[in-house]
Short mmCIF file of C-alpha atoms in Angstrom, two decimals:
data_model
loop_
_atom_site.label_atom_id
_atom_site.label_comp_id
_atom_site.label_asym_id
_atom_site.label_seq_id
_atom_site.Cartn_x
_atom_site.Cartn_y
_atom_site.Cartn_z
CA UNK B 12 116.22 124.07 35.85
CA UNK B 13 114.85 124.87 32.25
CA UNK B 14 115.82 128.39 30.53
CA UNK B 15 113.49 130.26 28.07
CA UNK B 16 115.55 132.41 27.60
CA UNK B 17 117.76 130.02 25.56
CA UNK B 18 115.05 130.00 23.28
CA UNK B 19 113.92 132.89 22.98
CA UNK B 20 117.63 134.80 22.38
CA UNK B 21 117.25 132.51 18.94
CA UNK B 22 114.58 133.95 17.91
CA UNK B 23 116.13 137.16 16.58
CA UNK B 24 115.76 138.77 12.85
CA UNK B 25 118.33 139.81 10.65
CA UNK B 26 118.82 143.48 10.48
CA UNK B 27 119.61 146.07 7.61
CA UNK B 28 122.70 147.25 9.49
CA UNK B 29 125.96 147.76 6.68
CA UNK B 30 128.79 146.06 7.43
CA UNK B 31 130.68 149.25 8.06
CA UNK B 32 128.22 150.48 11.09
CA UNK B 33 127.63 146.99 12.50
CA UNK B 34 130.75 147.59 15.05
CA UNK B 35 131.31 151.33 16.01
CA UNK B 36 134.48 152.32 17.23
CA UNK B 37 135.32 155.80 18.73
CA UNK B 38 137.73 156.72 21.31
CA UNK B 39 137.44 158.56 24.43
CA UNK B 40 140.22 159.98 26.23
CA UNK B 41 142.41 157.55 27.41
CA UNK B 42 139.77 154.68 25.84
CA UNK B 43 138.87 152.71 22.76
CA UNK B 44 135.36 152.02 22.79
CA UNK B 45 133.74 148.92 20.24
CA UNK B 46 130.13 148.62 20.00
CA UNK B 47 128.34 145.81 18.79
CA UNK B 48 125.48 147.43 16.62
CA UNK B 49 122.96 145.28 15.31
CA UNK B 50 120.22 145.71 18.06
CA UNK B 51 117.66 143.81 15.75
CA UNK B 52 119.51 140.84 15.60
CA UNK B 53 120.74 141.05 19.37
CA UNK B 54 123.91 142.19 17.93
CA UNK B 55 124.76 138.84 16.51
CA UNK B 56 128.16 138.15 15.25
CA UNK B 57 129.18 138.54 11.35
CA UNK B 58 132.60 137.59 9.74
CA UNK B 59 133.16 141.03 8.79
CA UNK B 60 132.45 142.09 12.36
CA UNK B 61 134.92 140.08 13.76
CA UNK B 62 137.24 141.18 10.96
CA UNK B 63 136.47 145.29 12.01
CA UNK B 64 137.03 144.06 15.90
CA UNK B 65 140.18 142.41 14.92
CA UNK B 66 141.60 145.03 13.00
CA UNK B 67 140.63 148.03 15.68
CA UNK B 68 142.01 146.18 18.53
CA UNK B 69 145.37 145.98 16.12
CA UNK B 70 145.52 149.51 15.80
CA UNK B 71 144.70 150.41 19.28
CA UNK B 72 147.13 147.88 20.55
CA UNK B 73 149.61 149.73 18.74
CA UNK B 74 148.18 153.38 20.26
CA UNK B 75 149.54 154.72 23.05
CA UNK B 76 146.94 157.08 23.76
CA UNK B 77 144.40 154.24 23.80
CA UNK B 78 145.10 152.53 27.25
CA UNK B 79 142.67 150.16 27.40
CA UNK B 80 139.56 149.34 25.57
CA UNK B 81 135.90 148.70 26.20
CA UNK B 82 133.50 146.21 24.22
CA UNK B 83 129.51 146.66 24.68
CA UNK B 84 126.38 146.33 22.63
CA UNK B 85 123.70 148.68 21.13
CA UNK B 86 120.37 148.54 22.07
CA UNK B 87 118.22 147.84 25.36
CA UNK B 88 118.72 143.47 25.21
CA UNK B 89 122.49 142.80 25.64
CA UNK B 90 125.52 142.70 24.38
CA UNK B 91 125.62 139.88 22.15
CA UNK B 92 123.22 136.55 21.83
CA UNK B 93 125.83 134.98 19.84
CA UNK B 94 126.98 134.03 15.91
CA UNK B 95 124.67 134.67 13.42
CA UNK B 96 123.41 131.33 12.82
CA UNK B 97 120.63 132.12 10.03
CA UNK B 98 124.00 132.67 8.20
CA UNK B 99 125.74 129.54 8.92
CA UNK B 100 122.36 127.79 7.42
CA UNK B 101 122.62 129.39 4.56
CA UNK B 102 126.00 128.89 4.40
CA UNK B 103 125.44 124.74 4.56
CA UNK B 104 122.85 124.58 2.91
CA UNK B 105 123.83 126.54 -0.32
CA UNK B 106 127.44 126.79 0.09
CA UNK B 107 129.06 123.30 1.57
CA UNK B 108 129.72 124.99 4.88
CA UNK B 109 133.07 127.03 3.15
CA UNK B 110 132.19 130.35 5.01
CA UNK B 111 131.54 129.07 8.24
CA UNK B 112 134.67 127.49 8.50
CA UNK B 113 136.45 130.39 7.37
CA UNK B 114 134.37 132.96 9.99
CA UNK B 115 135.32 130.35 12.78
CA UNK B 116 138.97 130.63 12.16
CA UNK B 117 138.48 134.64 12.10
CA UNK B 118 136.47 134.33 15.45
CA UNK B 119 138.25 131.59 17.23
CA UNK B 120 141.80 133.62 16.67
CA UNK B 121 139.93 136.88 17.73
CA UNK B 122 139.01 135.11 20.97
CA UNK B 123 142.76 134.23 21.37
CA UNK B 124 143.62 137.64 21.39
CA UNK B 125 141.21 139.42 23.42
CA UNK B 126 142.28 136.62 26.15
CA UNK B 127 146.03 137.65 25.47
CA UNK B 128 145.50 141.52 24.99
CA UNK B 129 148.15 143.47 26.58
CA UNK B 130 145.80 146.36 27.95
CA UNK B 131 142.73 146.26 29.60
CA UNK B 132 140.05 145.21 28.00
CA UNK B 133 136.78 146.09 29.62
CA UNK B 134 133.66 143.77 28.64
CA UNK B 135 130.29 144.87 29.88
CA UNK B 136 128.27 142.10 29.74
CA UNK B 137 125.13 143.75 30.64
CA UNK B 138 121.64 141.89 29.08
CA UNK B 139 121.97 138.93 27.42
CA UNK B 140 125.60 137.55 26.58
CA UNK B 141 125.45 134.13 24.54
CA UNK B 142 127.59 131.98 22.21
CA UNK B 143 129.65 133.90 20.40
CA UNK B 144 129.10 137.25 22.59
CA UNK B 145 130.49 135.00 25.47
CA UNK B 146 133.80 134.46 23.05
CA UNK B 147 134.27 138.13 22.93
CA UNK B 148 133.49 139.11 26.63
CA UNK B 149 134.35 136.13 28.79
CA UNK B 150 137.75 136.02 27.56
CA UNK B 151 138.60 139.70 28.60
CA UNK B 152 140.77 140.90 31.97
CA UNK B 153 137.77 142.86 33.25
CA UNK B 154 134.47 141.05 32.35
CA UNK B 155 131.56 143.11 34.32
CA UNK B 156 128.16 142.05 34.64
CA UNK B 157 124.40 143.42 36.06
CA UNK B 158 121.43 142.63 37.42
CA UNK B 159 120.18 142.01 33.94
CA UNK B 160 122.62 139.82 32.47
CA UNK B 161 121.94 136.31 31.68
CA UNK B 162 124.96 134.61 30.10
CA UNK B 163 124.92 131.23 28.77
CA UNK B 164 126.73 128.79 25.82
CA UNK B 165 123.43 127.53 24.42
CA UNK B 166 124.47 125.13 21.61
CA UNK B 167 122.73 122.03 22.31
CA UNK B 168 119.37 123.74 21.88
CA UNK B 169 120.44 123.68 17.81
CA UNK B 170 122.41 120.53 17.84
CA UNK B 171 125.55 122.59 18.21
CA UNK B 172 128.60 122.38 20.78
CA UNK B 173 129.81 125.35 22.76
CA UNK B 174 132.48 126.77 20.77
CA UNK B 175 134.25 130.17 21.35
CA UNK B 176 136.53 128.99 23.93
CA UNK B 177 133.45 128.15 25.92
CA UNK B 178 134.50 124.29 26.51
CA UNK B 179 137.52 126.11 27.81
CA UNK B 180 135.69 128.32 30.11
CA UNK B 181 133.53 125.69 31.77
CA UNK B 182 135.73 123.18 32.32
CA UNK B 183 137.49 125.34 34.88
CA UNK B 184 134.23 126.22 36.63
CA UNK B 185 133.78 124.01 40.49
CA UNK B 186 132.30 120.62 40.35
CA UNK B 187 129.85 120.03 37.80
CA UNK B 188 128.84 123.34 37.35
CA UNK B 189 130.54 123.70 34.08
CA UNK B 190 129.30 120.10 32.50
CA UNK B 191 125.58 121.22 33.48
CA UNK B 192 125.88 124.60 31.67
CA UNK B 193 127.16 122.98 28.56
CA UNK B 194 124.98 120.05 28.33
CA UNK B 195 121.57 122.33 29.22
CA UNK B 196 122.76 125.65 27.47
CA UNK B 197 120.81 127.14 30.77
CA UNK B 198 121.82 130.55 31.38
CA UNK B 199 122.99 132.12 34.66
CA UNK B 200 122.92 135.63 36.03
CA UNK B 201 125.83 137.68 37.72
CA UNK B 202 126.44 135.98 41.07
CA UNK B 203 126.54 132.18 39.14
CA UNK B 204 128.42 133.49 36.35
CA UNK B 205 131.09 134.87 38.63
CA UNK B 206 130.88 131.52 40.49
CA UNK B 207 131.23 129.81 37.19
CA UNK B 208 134.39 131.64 36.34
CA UNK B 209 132.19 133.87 33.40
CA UNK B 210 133.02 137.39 35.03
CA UNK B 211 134.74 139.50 37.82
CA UNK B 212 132.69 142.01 38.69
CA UNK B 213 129.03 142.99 39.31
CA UNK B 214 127.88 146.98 38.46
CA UNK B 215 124.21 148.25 38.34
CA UNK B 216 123.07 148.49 34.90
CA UNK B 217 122.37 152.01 35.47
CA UNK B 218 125.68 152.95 36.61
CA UNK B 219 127.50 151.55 33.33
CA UNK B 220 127.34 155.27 31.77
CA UNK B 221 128.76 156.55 34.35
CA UNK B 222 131.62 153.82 34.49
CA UNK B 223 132.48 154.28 31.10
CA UNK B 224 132.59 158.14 31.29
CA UNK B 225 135.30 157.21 33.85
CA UNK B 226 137.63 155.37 32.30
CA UNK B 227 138.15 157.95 29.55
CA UNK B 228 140.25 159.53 32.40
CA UNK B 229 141.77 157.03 34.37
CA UNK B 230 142.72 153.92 34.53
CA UNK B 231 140.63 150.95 35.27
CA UNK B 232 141.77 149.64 38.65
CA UNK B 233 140.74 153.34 39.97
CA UNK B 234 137.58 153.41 38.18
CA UNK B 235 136.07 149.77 39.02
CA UNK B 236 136.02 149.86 43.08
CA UNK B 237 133.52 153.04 43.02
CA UNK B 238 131.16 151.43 41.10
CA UNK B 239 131.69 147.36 41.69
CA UNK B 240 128.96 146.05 43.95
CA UNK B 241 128.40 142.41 45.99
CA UNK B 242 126.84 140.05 43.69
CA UNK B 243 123.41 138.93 44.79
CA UNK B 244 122.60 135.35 46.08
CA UNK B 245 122.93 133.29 42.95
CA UNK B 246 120.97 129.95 42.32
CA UNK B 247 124.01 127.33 41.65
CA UNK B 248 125.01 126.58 44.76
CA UNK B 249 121.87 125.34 46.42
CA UNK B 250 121.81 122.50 43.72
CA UNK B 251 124.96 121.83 43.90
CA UNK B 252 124.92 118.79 45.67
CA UNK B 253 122.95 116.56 42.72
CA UNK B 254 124.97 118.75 40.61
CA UNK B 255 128.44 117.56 41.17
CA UNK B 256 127.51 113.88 41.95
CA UNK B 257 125.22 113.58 38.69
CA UNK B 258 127.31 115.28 36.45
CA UNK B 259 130.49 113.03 37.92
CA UNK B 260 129.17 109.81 35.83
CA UNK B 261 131.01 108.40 32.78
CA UNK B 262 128.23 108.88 29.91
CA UNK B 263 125.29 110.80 29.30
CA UNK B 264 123.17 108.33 30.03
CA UNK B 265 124.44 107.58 33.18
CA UNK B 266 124.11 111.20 33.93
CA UNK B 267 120.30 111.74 32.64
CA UNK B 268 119.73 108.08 34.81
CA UNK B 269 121.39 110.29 38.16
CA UNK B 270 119.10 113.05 37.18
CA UNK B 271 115.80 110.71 37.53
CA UNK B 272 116.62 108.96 40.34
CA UNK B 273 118.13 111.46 42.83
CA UNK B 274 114.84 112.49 43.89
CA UNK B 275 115.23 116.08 43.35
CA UNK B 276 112.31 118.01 41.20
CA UNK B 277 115.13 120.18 39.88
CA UNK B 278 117.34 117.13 38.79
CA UNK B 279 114.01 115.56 37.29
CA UNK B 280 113.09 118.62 35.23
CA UNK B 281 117.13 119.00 34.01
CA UNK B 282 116.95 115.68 32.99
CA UNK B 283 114.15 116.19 30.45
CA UNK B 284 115.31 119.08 29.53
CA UNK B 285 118.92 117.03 27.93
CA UNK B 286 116.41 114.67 26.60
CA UNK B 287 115.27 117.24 24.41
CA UNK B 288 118.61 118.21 22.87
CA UNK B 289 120.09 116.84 20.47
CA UNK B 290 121.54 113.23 21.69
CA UNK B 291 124.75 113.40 19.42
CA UNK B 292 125.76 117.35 20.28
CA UNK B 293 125.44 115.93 24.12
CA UNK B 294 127.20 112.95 23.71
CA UNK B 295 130.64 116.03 21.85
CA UNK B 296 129.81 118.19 24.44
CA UNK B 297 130.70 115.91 27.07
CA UNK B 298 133.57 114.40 25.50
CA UNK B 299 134.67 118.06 24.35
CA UNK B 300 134.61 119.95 28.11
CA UNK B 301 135.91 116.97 29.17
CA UNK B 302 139.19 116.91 26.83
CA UNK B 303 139.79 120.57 27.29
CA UNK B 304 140.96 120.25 30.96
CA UNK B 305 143.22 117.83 29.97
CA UNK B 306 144.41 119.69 27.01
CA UNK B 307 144.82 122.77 29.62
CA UNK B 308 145.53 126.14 27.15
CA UNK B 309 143.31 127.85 25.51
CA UNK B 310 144.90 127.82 22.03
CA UNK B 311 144.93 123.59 22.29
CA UNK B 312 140.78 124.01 23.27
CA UNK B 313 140.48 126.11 20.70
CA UNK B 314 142.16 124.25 18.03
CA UNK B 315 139.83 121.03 19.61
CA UNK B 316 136.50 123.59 19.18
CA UNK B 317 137.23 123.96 15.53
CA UNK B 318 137.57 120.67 14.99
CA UNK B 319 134.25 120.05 16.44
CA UNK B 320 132.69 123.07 15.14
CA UNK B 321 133.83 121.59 11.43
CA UNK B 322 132.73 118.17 11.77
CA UNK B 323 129.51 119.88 12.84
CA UNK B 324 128.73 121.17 9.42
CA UNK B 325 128.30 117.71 7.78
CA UNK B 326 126.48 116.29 10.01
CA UNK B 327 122.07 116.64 10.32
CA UNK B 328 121.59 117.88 13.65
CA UNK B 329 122.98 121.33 13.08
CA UNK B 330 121.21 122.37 10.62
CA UNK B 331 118.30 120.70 11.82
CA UNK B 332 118.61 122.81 14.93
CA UNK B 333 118.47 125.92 13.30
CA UNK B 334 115.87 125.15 11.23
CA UNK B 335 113.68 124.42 13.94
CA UNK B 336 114.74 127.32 16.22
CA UNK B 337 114.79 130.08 14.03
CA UNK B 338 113.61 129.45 10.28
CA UNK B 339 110.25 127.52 10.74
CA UNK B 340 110.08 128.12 14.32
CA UNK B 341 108.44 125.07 15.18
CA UNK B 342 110.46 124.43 17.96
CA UNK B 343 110.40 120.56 17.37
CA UNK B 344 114.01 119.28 15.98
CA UNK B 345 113.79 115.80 14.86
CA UNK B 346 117.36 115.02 15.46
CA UNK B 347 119.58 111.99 13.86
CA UNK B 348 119.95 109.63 15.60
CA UNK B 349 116.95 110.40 17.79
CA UNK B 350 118.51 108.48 21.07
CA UNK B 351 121.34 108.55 23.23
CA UNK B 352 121.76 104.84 23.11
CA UNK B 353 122.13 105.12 19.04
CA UNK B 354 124.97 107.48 19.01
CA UNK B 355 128.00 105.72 19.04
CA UNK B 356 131.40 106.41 20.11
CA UNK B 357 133.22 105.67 16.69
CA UNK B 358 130.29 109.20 15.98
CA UNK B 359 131.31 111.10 18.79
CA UNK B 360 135.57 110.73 18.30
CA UNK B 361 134.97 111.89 14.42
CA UNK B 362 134.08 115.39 15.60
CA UNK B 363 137.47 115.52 16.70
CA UNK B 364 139.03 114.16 13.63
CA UNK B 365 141.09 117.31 11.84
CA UNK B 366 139.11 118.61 8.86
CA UNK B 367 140.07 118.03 5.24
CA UNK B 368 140.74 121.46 4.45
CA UNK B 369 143.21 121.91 7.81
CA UNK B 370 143.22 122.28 11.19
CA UNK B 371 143.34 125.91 12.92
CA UNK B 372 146.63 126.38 14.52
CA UNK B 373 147.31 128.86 17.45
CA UNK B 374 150.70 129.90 19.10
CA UNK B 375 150.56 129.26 22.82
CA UNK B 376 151.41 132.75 24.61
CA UNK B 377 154.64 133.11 25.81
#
């Protein structure tokens, strides 16, 4: 159950957008309408983007002609294929990591509040929706997807751990469903990613105009059922047997040793594709999805994420990730250690150590 798609969403340029035009905002009617508008770079996240959607959604929060508010993304690919990540290398390399940690603190709060937002707030998730676009969608009260999205928390692919909220997400989805999309960073399309918990509601791409020209004149609930469809068969829950009994072993070793020996081609060809990640960012993940459905909110699983996402920076595999996914595009990460069996679990509990400069602290909602 490989995914090119994973790859190929990081392979993405950096466009000449200005900050100022990189998130449009207009309203219509009765709605406030954000659009993510770097096209180039699949709309991928900046701190001062998050900044601009932070500050709009203040102001229209505060609006009372704005009634609810509606996030999508320029161009023909999707709505968002993540963080900008050719930023955060940058960032390490040059700058000791100090404006990553500061964007994640911006984002990670921003997630917060679109998942506490007291109106509507209307994600179309058509195209691809990844990473970071999956912290600014997922977490909505109406998330809609299409026949052409393909959502997904891709991390491991650049020794990374999902982030955004997204350990949050998946540990809620049935069975192992959630583990398996973490650990593979395999993306789903709209029936499995309303199985998985990822959206609501399925709409044909082409009718999304349509929709939106809608709900500048009424309210949501009476716009969605005219243009909400039956999701197609999805592709989960035929696997979902060597899913849920694979993915219910201790370590990730035990699980890629399930994988090979179930007998399934599927299981097989997941199980080489974790041996290609990077062994230390599976070893986080699983600890990570696991310790955010005990922790339960999503303010504690967020505060966990940035933990993670910190302890990240000084570490190889990270960078390492990047570099082979989108700077030399070679495709072929040598990660540190290079074995599951090598990373130990005195490595995998300091990702959740709090980081030197502080830890991010959320108020649970009341």
């Amino acid at each position: 159950m490989t995914d090119s798609v994973t790859d190929s969403v990081t392979d993405r340029v950096t466009d000449s957008v200005t900050d100022d035009d990189a998130v449009l905002t207009r309203v219509e009617g009765r709605a406030g309408h954000l659009t993510l508008n770097r096209p180039r770079a699949l709309n991928a996240l900046t701190h001062p983007m998050v900044t601009r959607i932070a500050g709009t959604l203040t102001d229209w929060e505060r609006d009372p002609a704005v009634a609810a508010v509606v996030i999508d993304g320029a161009g023909e690919r999707g709505l968002c294929a993540g963080g900008d990540i050719r930023l955060i290398h940058r960032d390490v390399t040059s700058g000791g990591g100090a404006a990553s940690r500061a964007f994640w603190r911006d984002e990670y709060t921003l997630n917060v509040r679109i998942a506490r937002y007291p109106k509507p707030y209307v994600a179309l998730m058509d195209g691809i929706v990844m990473g970071g676009g999956v912290g600014i969608s997922a977490h909505g009260g109406v998330r809609i997807v299409t026949e052409r999205s393909r959502v997904a928390m891709p991390e491991t692919t650049i020794g990374f751990v999902p982030d955004v909220g997204g350990t949050h997400l998946l540990a809620r989805a049935p069975g192992g469903l959630g583990t398996h999309l973490a650990l593979t960073g395999a993306s789903v399309g709209a029936a499995d990613a309303l199985r998985c918990g990822l959206a609501d509601h399925v709409v044909p791409s082409g009718q999304l105009p349509a929709l939106t020209r809608d709900l500048a004149a009424e309210p949501v609930a009476e716009v969605l059922p005219r243009y909400a469809v039956e999701a197609p068969a999805g592709t989960l829950d035929g696997h979902r047997e060597w899913i849920d009994h694979c993915y219910a072993a201790n370590t990730v070793e035990e699980i890629v040793d399930r994988l090979l020996a179930v007998g399934e081609p599927a299981a097989k060809e997941t199980a080489e594709t974790l041996l290609a990640k990077s062994p230390t960012a599976l070893k986080v993940t699983l600890a990570a999805v696991r310790g955010a459905r005990a922790l339960g909110s999503l303010e504690r699983v967020m505060e966990q994420e940035y933990r993670v996402s910190c302890a990240a920076l000084s570490r190889p595999d990270l960078i390492e990730g990047i570099r082979a996914q989108v700077i030399d595009k070679d495709r072929r990460p040598r990660w540190t250690p290079a074995a599951l069996a090598e990373v130990t679990d005195a490595e995998v509990a300091g990702f959740f150590v709090p980081p030197v400069d502080g830890d991010l602290r959320l108020a649970e909602a009341p």
